[in-house]
CSV table of C-alpha atoms in Angstrom, one decimal:
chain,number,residue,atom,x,y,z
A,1,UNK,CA,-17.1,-10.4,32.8
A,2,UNK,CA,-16.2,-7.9,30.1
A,3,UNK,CA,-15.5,-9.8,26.5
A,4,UNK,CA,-13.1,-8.8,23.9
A,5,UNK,CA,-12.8,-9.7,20.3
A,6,UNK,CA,-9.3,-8.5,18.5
A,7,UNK,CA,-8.4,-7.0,15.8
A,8,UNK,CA,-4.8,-7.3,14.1
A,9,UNK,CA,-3.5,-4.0,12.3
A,10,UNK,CA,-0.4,-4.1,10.3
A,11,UNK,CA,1.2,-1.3,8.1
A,12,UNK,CA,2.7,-3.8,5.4
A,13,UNK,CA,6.3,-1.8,3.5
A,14,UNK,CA,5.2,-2.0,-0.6
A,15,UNK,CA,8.4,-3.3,-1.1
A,16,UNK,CA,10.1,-5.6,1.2
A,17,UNK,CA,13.6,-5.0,0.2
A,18,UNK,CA,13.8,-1.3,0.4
A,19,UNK,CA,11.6,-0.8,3.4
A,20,UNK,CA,11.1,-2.1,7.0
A,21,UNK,CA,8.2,-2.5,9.3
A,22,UNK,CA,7.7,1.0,11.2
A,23,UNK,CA,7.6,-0.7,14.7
A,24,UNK,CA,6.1,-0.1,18.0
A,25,UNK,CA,7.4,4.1,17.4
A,26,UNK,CA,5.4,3.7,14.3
A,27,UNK,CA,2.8,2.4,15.4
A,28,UNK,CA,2.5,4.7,18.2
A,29,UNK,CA,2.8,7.7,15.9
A,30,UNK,CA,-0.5,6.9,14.2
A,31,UNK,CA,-2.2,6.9,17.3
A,32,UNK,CA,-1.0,9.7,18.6
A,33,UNK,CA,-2.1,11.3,14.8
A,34,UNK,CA,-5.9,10.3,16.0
A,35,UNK,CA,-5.6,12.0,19.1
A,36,UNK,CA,-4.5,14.9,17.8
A,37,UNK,CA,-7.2,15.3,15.2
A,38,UNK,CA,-9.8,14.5,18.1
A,39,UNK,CA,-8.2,17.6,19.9
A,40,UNK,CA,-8.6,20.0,17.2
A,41,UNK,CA,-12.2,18.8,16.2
A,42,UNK,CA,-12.5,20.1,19.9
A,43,UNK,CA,-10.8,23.5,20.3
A,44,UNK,CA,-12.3,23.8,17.2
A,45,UNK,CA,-16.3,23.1,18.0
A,46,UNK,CA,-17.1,21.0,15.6
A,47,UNK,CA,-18.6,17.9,15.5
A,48,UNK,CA,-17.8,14.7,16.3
A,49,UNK,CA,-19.0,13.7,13.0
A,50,UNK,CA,-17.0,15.7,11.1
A,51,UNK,CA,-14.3,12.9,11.6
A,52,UNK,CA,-16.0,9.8,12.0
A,53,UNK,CA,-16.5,7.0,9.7
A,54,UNK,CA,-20.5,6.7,8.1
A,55,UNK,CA,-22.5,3.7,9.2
A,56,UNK,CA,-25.7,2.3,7.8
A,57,UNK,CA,-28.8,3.0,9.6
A,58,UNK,CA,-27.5,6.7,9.9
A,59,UNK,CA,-24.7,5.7,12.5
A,60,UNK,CA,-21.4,7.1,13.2
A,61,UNK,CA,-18.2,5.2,14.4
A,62,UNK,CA,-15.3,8.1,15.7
A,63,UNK,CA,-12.7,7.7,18.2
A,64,UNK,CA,-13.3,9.4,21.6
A,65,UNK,CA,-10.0,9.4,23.5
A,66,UNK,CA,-6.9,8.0,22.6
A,67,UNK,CA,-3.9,7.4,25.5
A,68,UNK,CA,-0.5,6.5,24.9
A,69,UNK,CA,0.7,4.8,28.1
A,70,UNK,CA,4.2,3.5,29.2
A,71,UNK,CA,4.4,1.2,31.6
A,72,UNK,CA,7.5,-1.2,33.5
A,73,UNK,CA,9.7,-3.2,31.2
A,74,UNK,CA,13.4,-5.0,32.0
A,75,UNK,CA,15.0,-1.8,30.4
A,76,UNK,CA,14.2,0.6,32.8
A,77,UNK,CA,15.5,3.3,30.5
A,78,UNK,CA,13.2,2.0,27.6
A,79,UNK,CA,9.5,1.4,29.3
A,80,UNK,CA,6.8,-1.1,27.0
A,81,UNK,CA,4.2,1.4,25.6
A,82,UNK,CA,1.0,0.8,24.7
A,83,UNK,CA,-2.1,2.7,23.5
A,84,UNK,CA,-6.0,2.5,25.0
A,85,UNK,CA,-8.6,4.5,24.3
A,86,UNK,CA,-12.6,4.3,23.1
A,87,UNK,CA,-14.5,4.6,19.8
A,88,UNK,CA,-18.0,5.7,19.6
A,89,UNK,CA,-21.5,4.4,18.0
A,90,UNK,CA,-23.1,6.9,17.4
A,91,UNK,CA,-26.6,8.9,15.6
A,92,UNK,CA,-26.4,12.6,14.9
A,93,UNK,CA,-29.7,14.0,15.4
A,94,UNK,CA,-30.2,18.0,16.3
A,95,UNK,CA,-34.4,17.4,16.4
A,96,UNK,CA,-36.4,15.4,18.2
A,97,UNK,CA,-40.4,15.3,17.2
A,98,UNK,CA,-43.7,13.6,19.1
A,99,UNK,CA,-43.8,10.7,17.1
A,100,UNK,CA,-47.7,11.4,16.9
A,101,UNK,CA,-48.2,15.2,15.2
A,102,UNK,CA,-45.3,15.4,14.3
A,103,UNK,CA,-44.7,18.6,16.2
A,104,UNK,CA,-41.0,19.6,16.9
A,105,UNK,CA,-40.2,18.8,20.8
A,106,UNK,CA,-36.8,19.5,20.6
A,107,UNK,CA,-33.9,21.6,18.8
A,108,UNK,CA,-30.3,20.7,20.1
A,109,UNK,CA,-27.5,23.2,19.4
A,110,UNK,CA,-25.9,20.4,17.6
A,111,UNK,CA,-23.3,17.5,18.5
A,112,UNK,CA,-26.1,15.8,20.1
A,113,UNK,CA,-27.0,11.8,19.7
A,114,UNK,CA,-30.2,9.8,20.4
A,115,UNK,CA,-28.5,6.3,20.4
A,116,UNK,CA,-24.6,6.7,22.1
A,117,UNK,CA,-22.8,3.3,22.4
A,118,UNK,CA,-18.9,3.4,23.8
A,119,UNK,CA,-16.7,1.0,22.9
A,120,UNK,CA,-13.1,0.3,25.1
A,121,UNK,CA,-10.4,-0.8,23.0
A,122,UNK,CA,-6.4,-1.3,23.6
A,123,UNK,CA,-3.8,-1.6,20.7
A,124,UNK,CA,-0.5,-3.4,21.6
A,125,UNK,CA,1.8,-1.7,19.0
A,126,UNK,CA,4.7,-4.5,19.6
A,127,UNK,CA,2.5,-7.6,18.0
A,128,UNK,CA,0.0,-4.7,16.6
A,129,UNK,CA,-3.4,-6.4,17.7
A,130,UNK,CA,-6.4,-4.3,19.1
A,131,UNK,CA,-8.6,-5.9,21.6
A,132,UNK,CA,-11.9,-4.0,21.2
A,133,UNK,CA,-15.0,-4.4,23.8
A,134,UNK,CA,-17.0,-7.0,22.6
A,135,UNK,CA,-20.5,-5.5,23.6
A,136,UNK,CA,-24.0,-3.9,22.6
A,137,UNK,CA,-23.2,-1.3,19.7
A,138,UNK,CA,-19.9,-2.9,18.5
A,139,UNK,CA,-20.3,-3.4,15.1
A,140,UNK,CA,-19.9,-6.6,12.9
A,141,UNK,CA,-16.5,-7.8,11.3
A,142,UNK,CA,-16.7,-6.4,8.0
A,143,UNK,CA,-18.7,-2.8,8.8
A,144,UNK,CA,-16.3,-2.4,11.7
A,145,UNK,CA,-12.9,-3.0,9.9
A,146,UNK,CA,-14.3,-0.9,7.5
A,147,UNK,CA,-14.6,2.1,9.7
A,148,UNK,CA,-11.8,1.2,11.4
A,149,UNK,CA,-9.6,1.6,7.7
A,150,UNK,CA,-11.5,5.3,7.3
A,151,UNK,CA,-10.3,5.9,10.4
A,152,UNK,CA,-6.6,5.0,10.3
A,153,UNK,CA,-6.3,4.8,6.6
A,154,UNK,CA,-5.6,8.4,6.0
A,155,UNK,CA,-3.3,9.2,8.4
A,156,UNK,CA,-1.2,6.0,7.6
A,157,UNK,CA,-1.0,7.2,4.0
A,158,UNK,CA,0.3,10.8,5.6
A,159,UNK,CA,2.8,9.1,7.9
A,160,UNK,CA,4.6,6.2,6.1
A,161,UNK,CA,3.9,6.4,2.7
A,162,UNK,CA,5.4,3.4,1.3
A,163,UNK,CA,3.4,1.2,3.3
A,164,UNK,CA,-0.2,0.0,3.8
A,165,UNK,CA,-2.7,-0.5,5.7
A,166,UNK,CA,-4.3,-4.1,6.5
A,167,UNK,CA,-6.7,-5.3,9.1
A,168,UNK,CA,-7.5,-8.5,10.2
A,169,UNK,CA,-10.0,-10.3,12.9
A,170,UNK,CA,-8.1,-12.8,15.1
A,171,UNK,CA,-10.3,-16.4,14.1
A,172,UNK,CA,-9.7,-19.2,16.5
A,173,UNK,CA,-7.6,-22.3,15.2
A,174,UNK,CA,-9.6,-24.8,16.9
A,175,UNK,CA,-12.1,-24.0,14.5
A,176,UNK,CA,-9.6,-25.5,11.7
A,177,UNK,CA,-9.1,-28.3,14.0
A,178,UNK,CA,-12.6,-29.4,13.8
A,179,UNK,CA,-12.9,-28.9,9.9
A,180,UNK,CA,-9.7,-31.0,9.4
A,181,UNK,CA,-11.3,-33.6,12.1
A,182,UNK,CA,-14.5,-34.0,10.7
A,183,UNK,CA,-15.0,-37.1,8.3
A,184,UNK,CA,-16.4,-35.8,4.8
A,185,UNK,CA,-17.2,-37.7,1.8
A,186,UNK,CA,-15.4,-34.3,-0.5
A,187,UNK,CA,-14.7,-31.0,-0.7
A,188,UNK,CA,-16.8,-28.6,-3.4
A,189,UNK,CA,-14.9,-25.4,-3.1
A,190,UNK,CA,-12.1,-23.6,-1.0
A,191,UNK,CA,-11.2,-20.3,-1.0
A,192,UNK,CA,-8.4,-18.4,1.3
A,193,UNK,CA,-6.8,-14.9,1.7
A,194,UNK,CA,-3.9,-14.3,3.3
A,195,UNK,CA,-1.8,-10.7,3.8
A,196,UNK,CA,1.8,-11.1,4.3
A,197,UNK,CA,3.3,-10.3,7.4
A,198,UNK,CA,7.2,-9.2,7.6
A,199,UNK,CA,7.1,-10.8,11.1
A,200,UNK,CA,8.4,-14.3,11.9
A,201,UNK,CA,5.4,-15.1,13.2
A,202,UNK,CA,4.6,-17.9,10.2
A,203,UNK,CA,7.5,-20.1,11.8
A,204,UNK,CA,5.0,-21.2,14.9
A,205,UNK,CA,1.6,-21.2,12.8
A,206,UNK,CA,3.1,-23.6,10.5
A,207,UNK,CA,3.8,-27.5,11.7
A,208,UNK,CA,7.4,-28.9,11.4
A,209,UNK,CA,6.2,-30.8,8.0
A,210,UNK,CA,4.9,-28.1,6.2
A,211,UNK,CA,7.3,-25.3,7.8
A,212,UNK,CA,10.0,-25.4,4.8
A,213,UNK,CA,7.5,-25.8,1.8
A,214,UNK,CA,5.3,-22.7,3.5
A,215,UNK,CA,8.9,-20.3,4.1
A,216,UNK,CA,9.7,-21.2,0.8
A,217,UNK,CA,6.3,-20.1,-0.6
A,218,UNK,CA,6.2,-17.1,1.7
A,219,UNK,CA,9.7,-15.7,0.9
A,220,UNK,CA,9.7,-16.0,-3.0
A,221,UNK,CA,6.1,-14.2,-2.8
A,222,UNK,CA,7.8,-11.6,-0.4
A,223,UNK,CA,10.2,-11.3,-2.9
A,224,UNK,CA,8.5,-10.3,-5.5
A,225,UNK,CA,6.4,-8.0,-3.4
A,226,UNK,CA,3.3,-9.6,-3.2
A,227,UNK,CA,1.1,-8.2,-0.2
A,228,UNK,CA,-1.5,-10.5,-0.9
A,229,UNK,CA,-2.3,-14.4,-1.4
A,230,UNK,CA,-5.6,-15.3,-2.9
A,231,UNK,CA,-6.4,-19.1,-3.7
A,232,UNK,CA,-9.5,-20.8,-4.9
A,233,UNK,CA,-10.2,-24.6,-5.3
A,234,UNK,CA,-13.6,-26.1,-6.9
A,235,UNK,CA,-14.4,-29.4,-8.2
A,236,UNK,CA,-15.7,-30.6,-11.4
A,237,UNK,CA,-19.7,-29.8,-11.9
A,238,UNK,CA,-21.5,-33.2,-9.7
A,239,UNK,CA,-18.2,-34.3,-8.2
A,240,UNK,CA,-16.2,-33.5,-5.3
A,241,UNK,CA,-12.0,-33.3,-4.6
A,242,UNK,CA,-11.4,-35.8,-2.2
A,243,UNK,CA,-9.1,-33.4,0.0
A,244,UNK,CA,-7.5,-30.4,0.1
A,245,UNK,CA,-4.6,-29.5,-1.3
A,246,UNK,CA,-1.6,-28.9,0.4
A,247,UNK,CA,-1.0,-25.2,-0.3
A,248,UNK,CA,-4.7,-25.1,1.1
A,249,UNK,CA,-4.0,-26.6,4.6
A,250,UNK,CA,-1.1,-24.3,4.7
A,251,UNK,CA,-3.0,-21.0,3.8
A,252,UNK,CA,-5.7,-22.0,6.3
A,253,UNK,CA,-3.3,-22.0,9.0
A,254,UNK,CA,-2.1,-18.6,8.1
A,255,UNK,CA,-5.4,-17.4,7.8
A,256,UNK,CA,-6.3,-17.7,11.7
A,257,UNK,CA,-4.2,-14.6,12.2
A,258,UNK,CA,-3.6,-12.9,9.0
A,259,UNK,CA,-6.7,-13.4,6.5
A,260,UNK,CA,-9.6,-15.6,6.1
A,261,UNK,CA,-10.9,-18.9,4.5
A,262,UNK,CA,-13.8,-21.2,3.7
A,263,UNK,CA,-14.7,-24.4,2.2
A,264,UNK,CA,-18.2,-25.9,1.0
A,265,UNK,CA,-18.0,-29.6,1.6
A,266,UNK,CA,-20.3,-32.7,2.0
A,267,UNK,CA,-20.2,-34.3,5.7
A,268,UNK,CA,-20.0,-38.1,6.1
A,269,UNK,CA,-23.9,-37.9,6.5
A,270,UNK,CA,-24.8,-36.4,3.4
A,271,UNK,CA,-25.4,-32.7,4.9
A,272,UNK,CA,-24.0,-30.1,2.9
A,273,UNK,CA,-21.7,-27.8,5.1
A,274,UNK,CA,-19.9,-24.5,4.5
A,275,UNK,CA,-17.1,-23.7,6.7
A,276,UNK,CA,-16.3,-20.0,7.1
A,277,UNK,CA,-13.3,-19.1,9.7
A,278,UNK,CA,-14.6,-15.5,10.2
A,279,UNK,CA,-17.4,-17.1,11.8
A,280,UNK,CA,-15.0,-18.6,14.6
A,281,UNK,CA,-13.7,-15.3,16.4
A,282,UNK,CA,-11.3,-15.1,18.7
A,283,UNK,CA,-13.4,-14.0,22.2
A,284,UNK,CA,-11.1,-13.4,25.6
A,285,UNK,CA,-13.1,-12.7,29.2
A,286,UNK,CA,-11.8,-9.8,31.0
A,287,UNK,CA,-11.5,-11.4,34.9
A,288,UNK,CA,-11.5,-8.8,37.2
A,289,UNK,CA,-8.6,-6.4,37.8
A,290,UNK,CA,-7.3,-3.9,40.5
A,291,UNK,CA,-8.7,-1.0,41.0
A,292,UNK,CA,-7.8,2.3,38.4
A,293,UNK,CA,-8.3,2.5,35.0
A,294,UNK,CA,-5.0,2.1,33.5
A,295,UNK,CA,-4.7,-1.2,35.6
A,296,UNK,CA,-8.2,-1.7,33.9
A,297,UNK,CA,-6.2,-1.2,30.6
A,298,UNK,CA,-3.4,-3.5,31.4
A,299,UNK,CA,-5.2,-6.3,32.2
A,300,UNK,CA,-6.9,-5.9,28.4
A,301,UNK,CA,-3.2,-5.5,26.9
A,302,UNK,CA,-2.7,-9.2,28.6
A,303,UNK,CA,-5.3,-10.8,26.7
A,304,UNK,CA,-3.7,-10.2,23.2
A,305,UNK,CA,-1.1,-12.7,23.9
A,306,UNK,CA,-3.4,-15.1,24.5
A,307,UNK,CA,-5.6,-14.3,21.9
A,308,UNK,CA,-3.1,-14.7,19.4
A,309,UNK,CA,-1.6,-17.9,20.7
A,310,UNK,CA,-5.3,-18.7,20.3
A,311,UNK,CA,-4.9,-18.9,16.1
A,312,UNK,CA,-2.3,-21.2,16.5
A,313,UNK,CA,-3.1,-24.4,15.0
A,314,UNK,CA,-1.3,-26.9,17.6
A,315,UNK,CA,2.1,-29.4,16.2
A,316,UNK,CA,-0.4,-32.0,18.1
A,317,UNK,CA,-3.5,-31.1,16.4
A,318,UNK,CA,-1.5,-31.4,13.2
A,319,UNK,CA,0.5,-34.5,14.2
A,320,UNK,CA,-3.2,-36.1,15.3
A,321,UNK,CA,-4.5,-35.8,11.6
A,322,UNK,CA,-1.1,-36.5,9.9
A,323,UNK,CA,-2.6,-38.6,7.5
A,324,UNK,CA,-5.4,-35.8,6.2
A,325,UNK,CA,-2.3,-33.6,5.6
A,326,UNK,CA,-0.1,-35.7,3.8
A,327,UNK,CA,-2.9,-37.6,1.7
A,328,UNK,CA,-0.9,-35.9,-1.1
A,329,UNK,CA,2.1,-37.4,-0.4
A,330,UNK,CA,0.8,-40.6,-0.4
A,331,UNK,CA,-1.5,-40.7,-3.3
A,332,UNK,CA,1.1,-39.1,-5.4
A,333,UNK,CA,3.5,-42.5,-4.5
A,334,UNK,CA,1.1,-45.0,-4.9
C-alpha cells in the first residue's frame, strides 16, 4: 500500500487583531496561482526548471499539475473542495556522454531529465494539511519544506500580504508518550518551537489540567503578535534538571502539529539519549480505493483527519503520567 507523510501549511495574519485567516477560498487561491504559472511555463516553452525550487546533487523539485476538485458536502449549494496534484524530482541534463571517452552520445532539445521521480500529493484547504507520497525521490523534512516555501512563498506574499507562510511536518504524539513514559535519571537540555495557529485547534492538544494555563499563554502571545514561540532549557555544567518544566510539557504537545521539539536526557540505565519529534513522522497507508483517479484522490484527502488526530497527545496518556506533569505542583508545595 501507498504511504503518506503530511505536511501542514498555514498562512499566519501578522497581526491578529486586524486580520483573519484567509480560509479554504484562500487557500484555494494559492493553488490555483501554481497552476497557473505551470500553464504559462507551457504555452510559453520553457522549462520546467525555470520555476522549480534547486536541490542539492543538481536536482529540481517543481509542481506538475495542480486540480482543484469539488466534491459532495450537506450544503448542496456549497460543495467541500479540495486540491490534488504532483510535484516533481527531477535532473536537467540536455547531454548525455559514454562514460568511457567521453564522446557526446546525446544532445536533447532541452527540458529533458536523466533521474524523473513523481510525487502525488493532496492539500485539504479546510485544516490546511498536505498529504504527500511517501516514496523513492521524496525528499527529506527539511530539504523538502524548503522547496515547498520557494514554491508557495512567493505567490503567498503576492496574494495576502499581511500574512505568512509556515510549514510544518505532522510528528506522531505517541512519540511524546514514550518520552514522558520512560524512567530517566534527568534531563540535560530541551528545546521547542512552536508557530501560532489562529485555529482552535490548541483546545484538544492540550489536557484538561494544562488547558487554562496553555490559552492563557497562547492568547496573551497572540496578542501581542507573536508568530513564533521558541524555548530552551539546560542544566547546570555536570548536573541534570530533574524534570521538565511545565511550559515544556505544554509546548511539546503543541509541537506534534505545529512545530518541533527535543530533549537530551540520561535513561534510567545510564545511556545518554536525545529525543528529537521530527524523527517520529506521522506515516498513513493508503488501502485500496475504487477505481478512477479522483476517487484515488479522495481516499488520500481521508487520511488527513487521521493523521492529525494522530499528533494528539491522549487526556489518558496524560492522566496515566499525571504525576510527571504536575511534579511542579508538588515540589513547589512541599
Amino acid at each position: 500500500m501507498a504511504i503518506y507523510k503530511f505536511y501542514n501549511i498555514q498562512l499566519l495574519p501578522v497581526n491578529t487583531k486586524n486580520y483573519h485567516e484567509v480560509g479554504i477560498e484562500g487557500y484555494c487561491e494559492l493553488f490555483v496561482a501554481v497552476d497557473e504559472l505551470i500553464s504559462k511555463v507551457r504555452q510559453n516553452g520553457e522549462k520546467l526548471s525555470s520555476i522549480a525550487s534547486k536541490m542539492r546533487g543538481d536536482m529540481y523539485f517543481a509542481p506538475f499539475s495542480v486540480n482543484i476538485e469539488n466534491f459532495p458536502s450537506e450544503d448542496k449549494n456549497k460543495p467541500n473542495k479540495f486540491v490534488r496534484g504532483h510535484f516533481l524530482k527531477f535532473d536537467d541534463v540536455n547531454e548525455l556522454v559514454d562514460t568511457e571517452s567521453g564522446e557526446l552520445e546525446y544532445r536533447s532539445h532541452g527540458n529533458t531529465s536523466s533521474k524523473r521521480f513523481s510525487l502525488e500529493f493532496v492539500f485539504d484547504p479546510a485544516r490546511h494539511i498536505m498529504a504527500i507520497h511517501d516514496t523513492r525521490g521524496l525528499p527529506s523534512k527539511n530539504p523538502l519544506i524548503e522547496a515547498l516555501m520557494d514554491l508557495l512563498d512567493g505567490h503567498a506574499t503576492r496574494l495576502f500580504p499581511k500574512h505568512n507562510l509556515e510549514i510544518e511536518e505532522l510528528t506522531a504524539a505517541d512519540s511524546v508518550q514514550k518520552f514522558f513514559e520512560e524512567p530517566k535519571k534527568g534531563i540535560s537540555s530541551y528545546s521547542g518551537r512552536v508557530t501560532f495557529s489562529n485555529s482552535d485547534d490548541y483546545d484538544s492538544l492540550i489536557n484538561d489540567a494544562l488547558l487554562p494555563e496553555a490559552k492563557q499563554t497562547e492568547q496573551e502571545l497572540k496578542d501581542m503578535s507573536v508568530g513564533k514561540w521558541e524555548t530552551k532549557y539546560k542544566s547546570f555544567k555536570d548536573s541534570l534538571m530533574s524534570d521538565l518544566p511545565r511550559m515544556a510539557k505544554i509546548q511539546m504537545m503543541l509541537a506534534t502539529l505545529y512545530g518541533n521539539a527535543e530533549a537530551r536526557y540520561i535513561a534510567e540505565d545510564g545511556a545518554k539519549k536525545h529525543y528529537h519529534m521530527e524523527d517520529h513522522p506521522v506515516r498513513e497507508s493508503l488501502p485500496p480505493q475504487p477505481d478512477g483517479a479522483l476517487n484515488h484522490s479522495l481516499g488520500i484527502l481521508g487520511l488527513i483527519p487521521i493523521a492529525k488526530e494522530r499528533t494528539r497527545v491522549s487526556k489518558e496518556i496524560l492522566t496515566q503520567n499525571k504525576s510527571m506533569l504536575e511534579s511542579n505542583d508538588n515540589s513547589s508545595t512541599q
